[in-house]
PDB file of C-alpha atoms in Angstrom:
ATOM      1  CA  MET A   1       0.000   0.000   0.000  1.00 73.00           C
ATOM      2  CA  ALA A   2       2.796   2.378   0.846  1.00 78.00           C
ATOM      3  CA  ALA A   3       4.341   1.878  -2.609  1.00 82.00           C
ATOM      4  CA  LYS A   4       0.986   2.541  -4.288  1.00 87.00           C
ATOM      5  CA  GLU A   5       0.520   5.725  -2.264  1.00 89.00           C
ATOM      6  CA  VAL A   6       3.951   7.012  -3.275  1.00 88.00           C
ATOM      7  CA  SER A   7       3.646   5.935  -6.932  1.00 91.00           C
ATOM      8  CA  PRO A   8      -0.058   5.721  -7.874  1.00 91.00           C
ATOM      9  CA  GLU A   9       0.838   4.869 -11.474  1.00 93.00           C
ATOM     10  CA  ILE A  10       2.357   1.469 -10.673  1.00 93.00           C
ATOM     11  CA  ASP A  11       0.274  -1.636 -11.323  1.00 95.00           C
ATOM     12  CA  VAL A  12      -0.003  -3.817  -8.213  1.00 95.00           C
ATOM     13  CA  LEU A  13      -1.655  -7.240  -8.297  1.00 96.00           C
ATOM     14  CA  ILE A  14      -2.255  -9.345  -5.174  1.00 95.00           C
ATOM     15  CA  ILE A  15      -2.699 -13.083  -5.718  1.00 95.00           C
ATOM     16  CA  ASP A  16      -3.974 -15.136  -2.804  1.00 91.00           C
ATOM     17  CA  ARG A  17      -5.050 -18.693  -2.076  1.00 87.00           C
ATOM     18  CA  GLY A  18      -7.868 -17.352   0.071  1.00 85.00           C
ATOM     19  CA  HIS A  19      -9.998 -14.232  -0.315  1.00 88.00           C
ATOM     20  CA  ALA A  20      -7.514 -11.399   0.108  1.00 89.00           C
ATOM     21  CA  SER A  21      -9.881  -9.068  -1.735  1.00 91.00           C
ATOM     22  CA  LYS A  22     -12.371  -9.514   1.103  1.00 88.00           C
ATOM     23  CA  GLY A  23      -9.762  -9.492   3.859  1.00 84.00           C
ATOM     24  CA  TRP A  24     -10.094 -13.087   4.954  1.00 76.00           C
ATOM     25  CA  ALA A  25      -8.459 -16.400   4.135  1.00 59.00           C
ATOM     26  CA  GLY A  26     -11.357 -18.807   4.479  1.00 51.00           C
ATOM     27  CA  LYS A  27     -12.089 -19.528   8.133  1.00 48.00           C
ATOM     28  CA  ALA A  28     -12.175 -16.053   9.634  1.00 49.00           C
ATOM     29  CA  ALA A  29     -11.539 -12.433   8.820  1.00 47.00           C
ATOM     30  CA  ARG A  30     -10.311 -11.544  12.258  1.00 52.00           C
ATOM     31  CA  SER A  31      -6.934 -11.230  13.883  1.00 57.00           C
ATOM     32  CA  ALA A  32      -6.218 -11.814  17.559  1.00 66.00           C
ATOM     33  CA  GLY A  33      -6.682  -8.072  18.006  1.00 81.00           C
ATOM     34  CA  ILE A  34      -3.300  -7.362  19.591  1.00 85.00           C
ATOM     35  CA  LEU A  35      -0.094  -5.736  18.326  1.00 88.00           C
ATOM     36  CA  SER A  36       3.204  -5.300  20.138  1.00 90.00           C
ATOM     37  CA  PHE A  37       5.508  -2.358  19.475  1.00 94.00           C
ATOM     38  CA  VAL A  38       8.310  -0.291  20.995  1.00 96.00           C
ATOM     39  CA  THR A  39       6.398   2.243  23.092  1.00 96.00           C
ATOM     40  CA  PRO A  40       7.400   5.861  23.884  1.00 94.00           C
ATOM     41  CA  GLU A  41       8.667   4.738  27.291  1.00 94.00           C
ATOM     42  CA  ASP A  42      10.867   2.038  25.765  1.00 96.00           C
ATOM     43  CA  ASP A  43      14.415   2.516  24.529  1.00 97.00           C
ATOM     44  CA  PRO A  44      14.696   1.102  20.973  1.00 97.00           C
ATOM     45  CA  GLU A  45      18.311   0.184  21.655  1.00 97.00           C
ATOM     46  CA  GLU A  46      17.247  -1.883  24.663  1.00 97.00           C
ATOM     47  CA  PHE A  47      14.719  -3.642  22.429  1.00 95.00           C
ATOM     48  CA  VAL A  48      17.460  -4.470  19.931  1.00 96.00           C
ATOM     49  CA  LYS A  49      19.751  -5.704  22.706  1.00 95.00           C
ATOM     50  CA  PHE A  50      17.028  -7.870  24.260  1.00 92.00           C
ATOM     51  CA  PHE A  51      16.034  -9.359  20.913  1.00 89.00           C
ATOM     52  CA  VAL A  52      19.593 -10.133  19.850  1.00 90.00           C
ATOM     53  CA  HIS A  53      20.481 -11.803  23.168  1.00 89.00           C
ATOM     54  CA  ASN A  54      17.210 -13.650  23.888  1.00 82.00           C
ATOM     55  CA  ILE A  55      15.388 -14.240  20.610  1.00 78.00           C
ATOM     56  CA  GLY A  56      17.699 -13.916  17.620  1.00 76.00           C
ATOM     57  CA  TYR A  57      20.810 -15.166  19.420  1.00 79.00           C
ATOM     58  CA  PHE A  58      23.038 -12.952  17.235  1.00 85.00           C
ATOM     59  CA  LEU A  59      21.805 -14.628  14.042  1.00 79.00           C
ATOM     60  CA  CYS A  60      19.291 -11.969  13.031  1.00 79.00           C
ATOM     61  CA  ASP A  61      19.837  -8.972  10.765  1.00 85.00           C
ATOM     62  CA  GLU A  62      20.649  -6.370  13.404  1.00 90.00           C
ATOM     63  CA  ILE A  63      20.503  -3.458  10.955  1.00 92.00           C
ATOM     64  CA  LEU A  64      16.980  -4.377   9.870  1.00 90.00           C
ATOM     65  CA  LEU A  65      16.024  -5.101  13.479  1.00 91.00           C
ATOM     66  CA  ARG A  66      17.179  -1.640  14.564  1.00 96.00           C
ATOM     67  CA  GLU A  67      15.149  -0.018  11.775  1.00 96.00           C
ATOM     68  CA  PHE A  68      12.083  -1.896  12.985  1.00 93.00           C
ATOM     69  CA  ALA A  69      12.690  -0.874  16.595  1.00 95.00           C
ATOM     70  CA  TYR A  70      12.739   2.804  15.704  1.00 97.00           C
ATOM     71  CA  GLN A  71       9.812   2.593  13.263  1.00 95.00           C
ATOM     72  CA  SER A  72       7.413   0.207  14.997  1.00 93.00           C
ATOM     73  CA  ARG A  73       5.391   3.003  16.627  1.00 92.00           C
ATOM     74  CA  GLN A  74       5.159   4.730  13.256  1.00 93.00           C
ATOM     75  CA  ILE A  75       3.752   1.506  11.805  1.00 91.00           C
ATOM     76  CA  ILE A  76       0.938   1.530  14.371  1.00 91.00           C
ATOM     77  CA  GLU A  77       0.144   5.151  13.495  1.00 93.00           C
ATOM     78  CA  GLN A  78       0.156   4.241   9.804  1.00 92.00           C
ATOM     79  CA  LEU A  79      -2.436   1.544  10.422  1.00 92.00           C
ATOM     80  CA  SER A  80      -4.730   4.230  11.837  1.00 93.00           C
ATOM     81  CA  LEU A  81      -4.301   6.266   8.654  1.00 92.00           C
ATOM     82  CA  TRP A  82      -5.299   3.189   6.678  1.00 92.00           C
ATOM     83  CA  GLY A  83      -8.575   2.896   8.576  1.00 91.00           C
ATOM     84  CA  VAL A  84      -7.646   0.383  11.272  1.00 90.00           C
ATOM     85  CA  GLU A  85      -9.052   1.198  14.706  1.00 92.00           C
ATOM     86  CA  VAL A  86      -6.261   1.294  17.300  1.00 93.00           C
ATOM     87  CA  SER A  87      -7.032   1.596  21.027  1.00 94.00           C
ATOM     88  CA  ARG A  88      -6.563   5.233  22.107  1.00 95.00           C
ATOM     89  CA  GLY A  89      -7.262   7.246  25.227  1.00 94.00           C
ATOM     90  CA  ALA A  90      -9.189  10.508  25.533  1.00 95.00           C
ATOM     91  CA  ASP A  91      -5.972  12.381  24.726  1.00 95.00           C
ATOM     92  CA  GLY A  92      -5.658  10.539  21.417  1.00 93.00           C
ATOM     93  CA  LYS A  93      -2.542   8.653  22.451  1.00 94.00           C
ATOM     94  CA  ILE A  94      -2.224   4.925  21.858  1.00 95.00           C
ATOM     95  CA  GLN A  95      -3.179   2.876  24.902  1.00 95.00           C
ATOM     96  CA  TYR A  96      -1.025  -0.126  25.698  1.00 95.00           C
ATOM     97  CA  VAL A  97       0.006  -2.478  28.476  1.00 94.00           C
ATOM     98  CA  LYS A  98       3.601  -2.931  29.565  1.00 93.00           C
ATOM     99  CA  GLY A  99       5.326  -6.055  30.789  1.00 86.00           C
ATOM    100  CA  PRO A 100       8.905  -6.418  32.018  1.00 88.00           C
ATOM    101  CA  PHE A 101      10.201  -6.309  28.441  1.00 91.00           C
ATOM    102  CA  PRO A 102      11.226  -3.343  26.231  1.00 94.00           C
ATOM    103  CA  TRP A 103       7.947  -3.237  24.314  1.00 94.00           C
ATOM    104  CA  GLY A 104       4.230  -2.904  24.967  1.00 94.00           C
ATOM    105  CA  THR A 105       1.029  -4.352  23.533  1.00 93.00           C
ATOM    106  CA  THR A 106      -2.016  -2.501  22.252  1.00 93.00           C
ATOM    107  CA  THR A 107      -5.351  -3.671  20.870  1.00 91.00           C
ATOM    108  CA  VAL A 108      -6.607  -3.142  17.339  1.00 89.00           C
ATOM    109  CA  ASP A 109      -9.807  -3.789  15.454  1.00 85.00           C
ATOM    110  CA  PRO A 110     -10.068  -7.582  14.948  1.00 81.00           C
ATOM    111  CA  ASP A 111     -11.356  -6.804  11.440  1.00 83.00           C
ATOM    112  CA  ILE A 112      -7.992  -5.285  10.535  1.00 86.00           C
ATOM    113  CA  CYS A 113      -7.673  -7.445   7.402  1.00 86.00           C
ATOM    114  CA  ARG A 114     -11.004  -6.266   6.023  1.00 88.00           C
ATOM    115  CA  GLN A 115     -10.112  -2.645   6.640  1.00 90.00           C
ATOM    116  CA  LEU A 116      -6.766  -3.024   4.907  1.00 90.00           C
ATOM    117  CA  ALA A 117      -8.336  -4.859   1.961  1.00 92.00           C
ATOM    118  CA  ASN A 118     -10.909  -2.102   1.467  1.00 93.00           C
ATOM    119  CA  TYR A 119      -8.281   0.635   1.658  1.00 94.00           C
ATOM    120  CA  THR A 120      -6.037  -1.246  -0.757  1.00 94.00           C
ATOM    121  CA  LYS A 121      -8.826  -1.559  -3.331  1.00 94.00           C
ATOM    122  CA  ASP A 122      -9.537   2.160  -3.024  1.00 94.00           C
ATOM    123  CA  LEU A 123      -5.922   2.759  -4.061  1.00 94.00           C
ATOM    124  CA  GLY A 124      -6.502   0.790  -7.247  1.00 94.00           C
ATOM    125  CA  VAL A 125      -4.718  -2.412  -6.265  1.00 95.00           C
ATOM    126  CA  ARG A 126      -6.098  -5.428  -8.134  1.00 96.00           C
ATOM    127  CA  PHE A 127      -6.815  -8.834  -6.575  1.00 96.00           C
ATOM    128  CA  VAL A 128      -7.068 -12.391  -7.847  1.00 95.00           C
ATOM    129  CA  ASP A 129      -8.426 -14.796  -5.232  1.00 94.00           C
ATOM    130  CA  LYS A 130      -8.277 -18.587  -4.875  1.00 94.00           C
ATOM    131  CA  ILE A 131      -5.047 -18.944  -6.874  1.00 95.00           C
ATOM    132  CA  CYS A 132      -2.187 -21.096  -5.604  1.00 91.00           C
ATOM    133  CA  ILE A 133       1.207 -19.904  -6.831  1.00 93.00           C
ATOM    134  CA  ALA A 134       3.411 -22.888  -7.715  1.00 92.00           C
ATOM    135  CA  GLY A 135       6.682 -21.202  -8.644  1.00 93.00           C
ATOM    136  CA  LEU A 136       8.496 -18.143  -9.954  1.00 96.00           C
ATOM    137  CA  LEU A 137       9.575 -17.385 -13.520  1.00 96.00           C
ATOM    138  CA  LYS A 138      13.026 -16.063 -14.404  1.00 94.00           C
ATOM    139  CA  ASP A 139      14.509 -14.220 -17.371  1.00 93.00           C
ATOM    140  CA  GLU A 140      18.191 -15.017 -16.964  1.00 89.00           C
ATOM    141  CA  ASN A 141      18.968 -13.641 -13.479  1.00 87.00           C
ATOM    142  CA  ASN A 142      15.836 -11.530 -13.121  1.00 91.00           C
ATOM    143  CA  ILE A 143      12.403 -12.495 -11.835  1.00 93.00           C
ATOM    144  CA  SER A 144       9.874 -12.119 -14.638  1.00 96.00           C
ATOM    145  CA  GLY A 145       6.698 -13.510 -13.115  1.00 96.00           C
ATOM    146  CA  ALA A 146       5.029 -16.495 -11.516  1.00 97.00           C
ATOM    147  CA  VAL A 147       2.875 -19.496 -12.366  1.00 97.00           C
ATOM    148  CA  GLY A 148      -0.055 -20.948 -10.480  1.00 96.00           C
ATOM    149  CA  PHE A 149      -3.428 -22.613 -10.711  1.00 96.00           C
ATOM    150  CA  SER A 150      -6.992 -21.988  -9.616  1.00 96.00           C
ATOM    151  CA  LEU A 151      -8.164 -23.827  -6.526  1.00 93.00           C
ATOM    152  CA  LEU A 152     -11.690 -23.703  -7.921  1.00 94.00           C
ATOM    153  CA  ASN A 153     -11.293 -25.241 -11.384  1.00 95.00           C
ATOM    154  CA  GLY A 154      -7.587 -25.942 -11.932  1.00 94.00           C
ATOM    155  CA  THR A 155      -7.069 -23.225 -14.551  1.00 96.00           C
ATOM    156  CA  TYR A 156      -3.351 -22.586 -15.142  1.00 97.00           C
ATOM    157  CA  TYR A 157      -2.142 -19.004 -14.733  1.00 97.00           C
ATOM    158  CA  ILE A 158       0.984 -17.222 -15.943  1.00 97.00           C
ATOM    159  CA  VAL A 159       1.606 -13.841 -14.329  1.00 96.00           C
ATOM    160  CA  LYS A 160       4.221 -11.469 -15.754  1.00 96.00           C
ATOM    161  CA  SER A 161       5.766  -9.001 -13.355  1.00 95.00           C
ATOM    162  CA  LYS A 162       8.834  -6.793 -12.953  1.00 91.00           C
ATOM    163  CA  ALA A 163       8.979  -7.443  -9.213  1.00 92.00           C
ATOM    164  CA  ILE A 164       7.406  -9.918  -6.799  1.00 94.00           C
ATOM    165  CA  ILE A 165       6.906  -9.708  -3.042  1.00 93.00           C
ATOM    166  CA  LEU A 166       6.547 -13.106  -1.378  1.00 91.00           C
ATOM    167  CA  ALA A 167       4.171 -12.768   1.573  1.00 87.00           C
ATOM    168  CA  SER A 168       3.163 -16.362   2.176  1.00 81.00           C
ATOM    169  CA  GLY A 169       4.046 -16.695   5.829  1.00 74.00           C
ATOM    170  CA  SER A 170       6.376 -19.071   7.605  1.00 73.00           C
ATOM    171  CA  GLN A 171       6.723 -22.850   7.766  1.00 71.00           C
ATOM    172  CA  ASN A 172       4.613 -24.584  10.371  1.00 64.00           C
ATOM    173  CA  TYR A 173       2.714 -27.211   8.401  1.00 59.00           C
ATOM    174  CA  GLY A 174       2.458 -30.459  10.313  1.00 57.00           C
ATOM    175  CA  VAL A 175       4.112 -28.931  13.375  1.00 57.00           C
ATOM    176  CA  THR A 176       1.514 -26.801  15.132  1.00 53.00           C
ATOM    177  CA  LEU A 177      -2.216 -26.308  14.860  1.00 53.00           C
ATOM    178  CA  LEU A 178      -1.423 -23.331  12.620  1.00 54.00           C
ATOM    179  CA  TRP A 179      -1.498 -25.443   9.494  1.00 54.00           C
ATOM    180  CA  ILE A 180      -1.468 -22.592   7.001  1.00 60.00           C
ATOM    181  CA  GLY A 181       2.294 -21.883   6.834  1.00 69.00           C
ATOM    182  CA  THR A 182       3.634 -24.250   4.174  1.00 74.00           C
ATOM    183  CA  GLY A 183       6.959 -22.473   3.660  1.00 80.00           C
ATOM    184  CA  ASN A 184       6.297 -22.154  -0.085  1.00 85.00           C
ATOM    185  CA  GLY A 185       7.596 -18.598  -0.237  1.00 87.00           C
ATOM    186  CA  ILE A 186      10.918 -19.619   1.300  1.00 86.00           C
ATOM    187  CA  LEU A 187      11.156 -22.526  -1.143  1.00 88.00           C
ATOM    188  CA  PHE A 188      10.341 -20.346  -4.166  1.00 91.00           C
ATOM    189  CA  ALA A 189      13.075 -17.895  -3.223  1.00 90.00           C
ATOM    190  CA  TYR A 190      15.635 -20.693  -2.919  1.00 88.00           C
ATOM    191  CA  GLN A 191      14.562 -22.241  -6.224  1.00 90.00           C
ATOM    192  CA  ALA A 192      14.907 -18.870  -7.939  1.00 91.00           C
ATOM    193  CA  GLY A 193      18.468 -18.550  -6.662  1.00 90.00           C
ATOM    194  CA  ALA A 194      17.863 -15.678  -4.266  1.00 87.00           C
ATOM    195  CA  GLU A 195      20.579 -14.814  -1.794  1.00 83.00           C
ATOM    196  CA  MET A 196      18.864 -15.298   1.543  1.00 77.00           C
ATOM    197  CA  ARG A 197      19.700 -14.389   5.102  1.00 73.00           C
ATOM    198  CA  ASN A 198      17.985 -15.557   8.280  1.00 68.00           C
ATOM    199  CA  ALA A 199      15.776 -18.090   6.534  1.00 68.00           C
ATOM    200  CA  GLU A 200      16.004 -20.092   9.754  1.00 63.00           C
ATOM    201  CA  PHE A 201      13.589 -17.565  11.241  1.00 61.00           C
ATOM    202  CA  GLY A 202      11.029 -18.631   8.647  1.00 62.00           C
ATOM    203  CA  ASN A 203      10.111 -21.574  10.846  1.00 63.00           C
ATOM    204  CA  MET A 204       7.217 -21.095  13.226  1.00 56.00           C
ATOM    205  CA  PHE A 205       8.999 -22.935  16.034  1.00 59.00           C
ATOM    206  CA  ASP A 206      12.450 -23.488  17.455  1.00 55.00           C
ATOM    207  CA  PHE A 207      11.866 -25.828  20.368  1.00 58.00           C
ATOM    208  CA  THR A 208       9.820 -28.916  21.184  1.00 61.00           C
ATOM    209  CA  ARG A 209       8.778 -30.209  24.591  1.00 63.00           C
ATOM    210  CA  ILE A 210       7.161 -33.439  25.717  1.00 69.00           C
ATOM    211  CA  SER A 211       4.515 -33.311  28.429  1.00 69.00           C
ATOM    212  CA  PRO A 212       4.331 -35.904  31.242  1.00 76.00           C
ATOM    213  CA  GLU A 213       1.435 -37.478  29.346  1.00 77.00           C
ATOM    214  CA  GLY A 214       3.608 -37.937  26.267  1.00 74.00           C
ATOM    215  CA  TRP A 215       2.161 -35.118  24.162  1.00 73.00           C
ATOM    216  CA  ILE A 216       4.605 -33.172  21.981  1.00 64.00           C
ATOM    217  CA  PHE A 217       4.335 -29.386  22.000  1.00 62.00           C
ATOM    218  CA  SER A 218       6.286 -27.084  19.702  1.00 60.00           C
ATOM    219  CA  GLY A 219       6.811 -23.390  20.319  1.00 58.00           C
ATOM    220  CA  VAL A 220       8.686 -20.311  19.241  1.00 55.00           C
ATOM    221  CA  HIS A 221      10.967 -17.777  20.903  1.00 49.00           C
ATOM    222  CA  GLY A 222       9.100 -14.910  19.280  1.00 48.00           C
ATOM    223  CA  GLY A 223       8.489 -11.477  20.734  1.00 44.00           C
ATOM    224  CA  ALA A 224       5.301 -12.641  22.451  1.00 45.00           C
ATOM    225  CA  HIS A 225       6.619 -16.024  23.548  1.00 50.00           C
ATOM    226  CA  VAL A 226       9.669 -15.385  25.700  1.00 50.00           C
ATOM    227  CA  ALA A 227       8.097 -14.995  29.138  1.00 50.00           C
ATOM    228  CA  HIS A 228       8.497 -18.682  29.982  1.00 50.00           C
ATOM    229  CA  ASP A 229      12.271 -18.249  29.805  1.00 53.00           C
ATOM    230  CA  PHE A 230      12.128 -15.693  32.598  1.00 54.00           C
ATOM    231  CA  LEU A 231       9.854 -17.516  35.026  1.00 57.00           C
ATOM    232  CA  LEU A 232      11.626 -18.632  38.181  1.00 63.00           C
ATOM    233  CA  ASN A 233      10.742 -21.455  40.553  1.00 67.00           C
ATOM    234  CA  SER A 234      11.256 -21.390  44.342  1.00 74.00           C
ATOM    235  CA  ARG A 235      14.937 -22.217  43.819  1.00 79.00           C
ATOM    236  CA  GLY A 236      15.491 -19.299  41.474  1.00 72.00           C
ATOM    237  CA  GLU A 237      15.819 -21.578  38.449  1.00 69.00           C
ATOM    238  CA  THR A 238      14.381 -20.672  35.049  1.00 59.00           C
ATOM    239  CA  SER A 239      11.860 -22.881  33.315  1.00 49.00           C
ATOM    240  CA  ALA A 240      13.884 -22.884  30.095  1.00 47.00           C
TER     241      ALA A 240
END
Protein backbone atom coordinates (compact mmCIF):
# COMPACT_ATOMS: atom_id res chain seq x y z
CA MET A 1 0.00 0.00 0.00
CA ALA A 2 2.80 2.38 0.85
CA ALA A 3 4.34 1.88 -2.61
CA LYS A 4 0.99 2.54 -4.29
CA GLU A 5 0.52 5.73 -2.26
CA VAL A 6 3.95 7.01 -3.27
CA SER A 7 3.65 5.93 -6.93
CA PRO A 8 -0.06 5.72 -7.87
CA GLU A 9 0.84 4.87 -11.47
CA ILE A 10 2.36 1.47 -10.67
CA ASP A 11 0.27 -1.64 -11.32
CA VAL A 12 0.00 -3.82 -8.21
CA LEU A 13 -1.65 -7.24 -8.30
CA ILE A 14 -2.25 -9.34 -5.17
CA ILE A 15 -2.70 -13.08 -5.72
CA ASP A 16 -3.97 -15.14 -2.80
CA ARG A 17 -5.05 -18.69 -2.08
CA GLY A 18 -7.87 -17.35 0.07
CA HIS A 19 -10.00 -14.23 -0.32
CA ALA A 20 -7.51 -11.40 0.11
CA SER A 21 -9.88 -9.07 -1.74
CA LYS A 22 -12.37 -9.51 1.10
CA GLY A 23 -9.76 -9.49 3.86
CA TRP A 24 -10.09 -13.09 4.95
CA ALA A 25 -8.46 -16.40 4.13
CA GLY A 26 -11.36 -18.81 4.48
CA LYS A 27 -12.09 -19.53 8.13
CA ALA A 28 -12.17 -16.05 9.63
CA ALA A 29 -11.54 -12.43 8.82
CA ARG A 30 -10.31 -11.54 12.26
CA SER A 31 -6.93 -11.23 13.88
CA ALA A 32 -6.22 -11.81 17.56
CA GLY A 33 -6.68 -8.07 18.01
CA ILE A 34 -3.30 -7.36 19.59
CA LEU A 35 -0.09 -5.74 18.33
CA SER A 36 3.20 -5.30 20.14
CA PHE A 37 5.51 -2.36 19.48
CA VAL A 38 8.31 -0.29 20.99
CA THR A 39 6.40 2.24 23.09
CA PRO A 40 7.40 5.86 23.88
CA GLU A 41 8.67 4.74 27.29
CA ASP A 42 10.87 2.04 25.76
CA ASP A 43 14.42 2.52 24.53
CA PRO A 44 14.70 1.10 20.97
CA GLU A 45 18.31 0.18 21.66
CA GLU A 46 17.25 -1.88 24.66
CA PHE A 47 14.72 -3.64 22.43
CA VAL A 48 17.46 -4.47 19.93
CA LYS A 49 19.75 -5.70 22.71
CA PHE A 50 17.03 -7.87 24.26
CA PHE A 51 16.03 -9.36 20.91
CA VAL A 52 19.59 -10.13 19.85
CA HIS A 53 20.48 -11.80 23.17
CA ASN A 54 17.21 -13.65 23.89
CA ILE A 55 15.39 -14.24 20.61
CA GLY A 56 17.70 -13.92 17.62
CA TYR A 57 20.81 -15.17 19.42
CA PHE A 58 23.04 -12.95 17.24
CA LEU A 59 21.81 -14.63 14.04
CA CYS A 60 19.29 -11.97 13.03
CA ASP A 61 19.84 -8.97 10.76
CA GLU A 62 20.65 -6.37 13.40
CA ILE A 63 20.50 -3.46 10.95
CA LEU A 64 16.98 -4.38 9.87
CA LEU A 65 16.02 -5.10 13.48
CA ARG A 66 17.18 -1.64 14.56
CA GLU A 67 15.15 -0.02 11.77
CA PHE A 68 12.08 -1.90 12.99
CA ALA A 69 12.69 -0.87 16.60
CA TYR A 70 12.74 2.80 15.70
CA GLN A 71 9.81 2.59 13.26
CA SER A 72 7.41 0.21 15.00
CA ARG A 73 5.39 3.00 16.63
CA GLN A 74 5.16 4.73 13.26
CA ILE A 75 3.75 1.51 11.81
CA ILE A 76 0.94 1.53 14.37
CA GLU A 77 0.14 5.15 13.49
CA GLN A 78 0.16 4.24 9.80
CA LEU A 79 -2.44 1.54 10.42
CA SER A 80 -4.73 4.23 11.84
CA LEU A 81 -4.30 6.27 8.65
CA TRP A 82 -5.30 3.19 6.68
CA GLY A 83 -8.57 2.90 8.58
CA VAL A 84 -7.65 0.38 11.27
CA GLU A 85 -9.05 1.20 14.71
CA VAL A 86 -6.26 1.29 17.30
CA SER A 87 -7.03 1.60 21.03
CA ARG A 88 -6.56 5.23 22.11
CA GLY A 89 -7.26 7.25 25.23
CA ALA A 90 -9.19 10.51 25.53
CA ASP A 91 -5.97 12.38 24.73
CA GLY A 92 -5.66 10.54 21.42
CA LYS A 93 -2.54 8.65 22.45
CA ILE A 94 -2.22 4.92 21.86
CA GLN A 95 -3.18 2.88 24.90
CA TYR A 96 -1.02 -0.13 25.70
CA VAL A 97 0.01 -2.48 28.48
CA LYS A 98 3.60 -2.93 29.57
CA GLY A 99 5.33 -6.06 30.79
CA PRO A 100 8.91 -6.42 32.02
CA PHE A 101 10.20 -6.31 28.44
CA PRO A 102 11.23 -3.34 26.23
CA TRP A 103 7.95 -3.24 24.31
CA GLY A 104 4.23 -2.90 24.97
CA THR A 105 1.03 -4.35 23.53
CA THR A 106 -2.02 -2.50 22.25
CA THR A 107 -5.35 -3.67 20.87
CA VAL A 108 -6.61 -3.14 17.34
CA ASP A 109 -9.81 -3.79 15.45
CA PRO A 110 -10.07 -7.58 14.95
CA ASP A 111 -11.36 -6.80 11.44
CA ILE A 112 -7.99 -5.28 10.54
CA CYS A 113 -7.67 -7.44 7.40
CA ARG A 114 -11.00 -6.27 6.02
CA GLN A 115 -10.11 -2.64 6.64
CA LEU A 116 -6.77 -3.02 4.91
CA ALA A 117 -8.34 -4.86 1.96
CA ASN A 118 -10.91 -2.10 1.47
CA TYR A 119 -8.28 0.63 1.66
CA THR A 120 -6.04 -1.25 -0.76
CA LYS A 121 -8.83 -1.56 -3.33
CA ASP A 122 -9.54 2.16 -3.02
CA LEU A 123 -5.92 2.76 -4.06
CA GLY A 124 -6.50 0.79 -7.25
CA VAL A 125 -4.72 -2.41 -6.27
CA ARG A 126 -6.10 -5.43 -8.13
CA PHE A 127 -6.82 -8.83 -6.57
CA VAL A 128 -7.07 -12.39 -7.85
CA ASP A 129 -8.43 -14.80 -5.23
CA LYS A 130 -8.28 -18.59 -4.87
CA ILE A 131 -5.05 -18.94 -6.87
CA CYS A 132 -2.19 -21.10 -5.60
CA ILE A 133 1.21 -19.90 -6.83
CA ALA A 134 3.41 -22.89 -7.72
CA GLY A 135 6.68 -21.20 -8.64
CA LEU A 136 8.50 -18.14 -9.95
CA LEU A 137 9.57 -17.39 -13.52
CA LYS A 138 13.03 -16.06 -14.40
CA ASP A 139 14.51 -14.22 -17.37
CA GLU A 140 18.19 -15.02 -16.96
CA ASN A 141 18.97 -13.64 -13.48
CA ASN A 142 15.84 -11.53 -13.12
CA ILE A 143 12.40 -12.49 -11.84
CA SER A 144 9.87 -12.12 -14.64
CA GLY A 145 6.70 -13.51 -13.11
CA ALA A 146 5.03 -16.49 -11.52
CA VAL A 147 2.87 -19.50 -12.37
CA GLY A 148 -0.05 -20.95 -10.48
CA PHE A 149 -3.43 -22.61 -10.71
CA SER A 150 -6.99 -21.99 -9.62
CA LEU A 151 -8.16 -23.83 -6.53
CA LEU A 152 -11.69 -23.70 -7.92
CA ASN A 153 -11.29 -25.24 -11.38
CA GLY A 154 -7.59 -25.94 -11.93
CA THR A 155 -7.07 -23.23 -14.55
CA TYR A 156 -3.35 -22.59 -15.14
CA TYR A 157 -2.14 -19.00 -14.73
CA ILE A 158 0.98 -17.22 -15.94
CA VAL A 159 1.61 -13.84 -14.33
CA LYS A 160 4.22 -11.47 -15.75
CA SER A 161 5.77 -9.00 -13.35
CA LYS A 162 8.83 -6.79 -12.95
CA ALA A 163 8.98 -7.44 -9.21
CA ILE A 164 7.41 -9.92 -6.80
CA ILE A 165 6.91 -9.71 -3.04
CA LEU A 166 6.55 -13.11 -1.38
CA ALA A 167 4.17 -12.77 1.57
CA SER A 168 3.16 -16.36 2.18
CA GLY A 169 4.05 -16.70 5.83
CA SER A 170 6.38 -19.07 7.61
CA GLN A 171 6.72 -22.85 7.77
CA ASN A 172 4.61 -24.58 10.37
CA TYR A 173 2.71 -27.21 8.40
CA GLY A 174 2.46 -30.46 10.31
CA VAL A 175 4.11 -28.93 13.38
CA THR A 176 1.51 -26.80 15.13
CA LEU A 177 -2.22 -26.31 14.86
CA LEU A 178 -1.42 -23.33 12.62
CA TRP A 179 -1.50 -25.44 9.49
CA ILE A 180 -1.47 -22.59 7.00
CA GLY A 181 2.29 -21.88 6.83
CA THR A 182 3.63 -24.25 4.17
CA GLY A 183 6.96 -22.47 3.66
CA ASN A 184 6.30 -22.15 -0.09
CA GLY A 185 7.60 -18.60 -0.24
CA ILE A 186 10.92 -19.62 1.30
CA LEU A 187 11.16 -22.53 -1.14
CA PHE A 188 10.34 -20.35 -4.17
CA ALA A 189 13.07 -17.89 -3.22
CA TYR A 190 15.64 -20.69 -2.92
CA GLN A 191 14.56 -22.24 -6.22
CA ALA A 192 14.91 -18.87 -7.94
CA GLY A 193 18.47 -18.55 -6.66
CA ALA A 194 17.86 -15.68 -4.27
CA GLU A 195 20.58 -14.81 -1.79
CA MET A 196 18.86 -15.30 1.54
CA ARG A 197 19.70 -14.39 5.10
CA ASN A 198 17.99 -15.56 8.28
CA ALA A 199 15.78 -18.09 6.53
CA GLU A 200 16.00 -20.09 9.75
CA PHE A 201 13.59 -17.57 11.24
CA GLY A 202 11.03 -18.63 8.65
CA ASN A 203 10.11 -21.57 10.85
CA MET A 204 7.22 -21.09 13.23
CA PHE A 205 9.00 -22.93 16.03
CA ASP A 206 12.45 -23.49 17.46
CA PHE A 207 11.87 -25.83 20.37
CA THR A 208 9.82 -28.92 21.18
CA ARG A 209 8.78 -30.21 24.59
CA ILE A 210 7.16 -33.44 25.72
CA SER A 211 4.51 -33.31 28.43
CA PRO A 212 4.33 -35.90 31.24
CA GLU A 213 1.44 -37.48 29.35
CA GLY A 214 3.61 -37.94 26.27
CA TRP A 215 2.16 -35.12 24.16
CA ILE A 216 4.61 -33.17 21.98
CA PHE A 217 4.33 -29.39 22.00
CA SER A 218 6.29 -27.08 19.70
CA GLY A 219 6.81 -23.39 20.32
CA VAL A 220 8.69 -20.31 19.24
CA HIS A 221 10.97 -17.78 20.90
CA GLY A 222 9.10 -14.91 19.28
CA GLY A 223 8.49 -11.48 20.73
CA ALA A 224 5.30 -12.64 22.45
CA HIS A 225 6.62 -16.02 23.55
CA VAL A 226 9.67 -15.39 25.70
CA ALA A 227 8.10 -15.00 29.14
CA HIS A 228 8.50 -18.68 29.98
CA ASP A 229 12.27 -18.25 29.81
CA PHE A 230 12.13 -15.69 32.60
CA LEU A 231 9.85 -17.52 35.03
CA LEU A 232 11.63 -18.63 38.18
CA ASN A 233 10.74 -21.45 40.55
CA SER A 234 11.26 -21.39 44.34
CA ARG A 235 14.94 -22.22 43.82
CA GLY A 236 15.49 -19.30 41.47
CA GLU A 237 15.82 -21.58 38.45
CA THR A 238 14.38 -20.67 35.05
CA SER A 239 11.86 -22.88 33.31
CA ALA A 240 13.88 -22.88 30.09
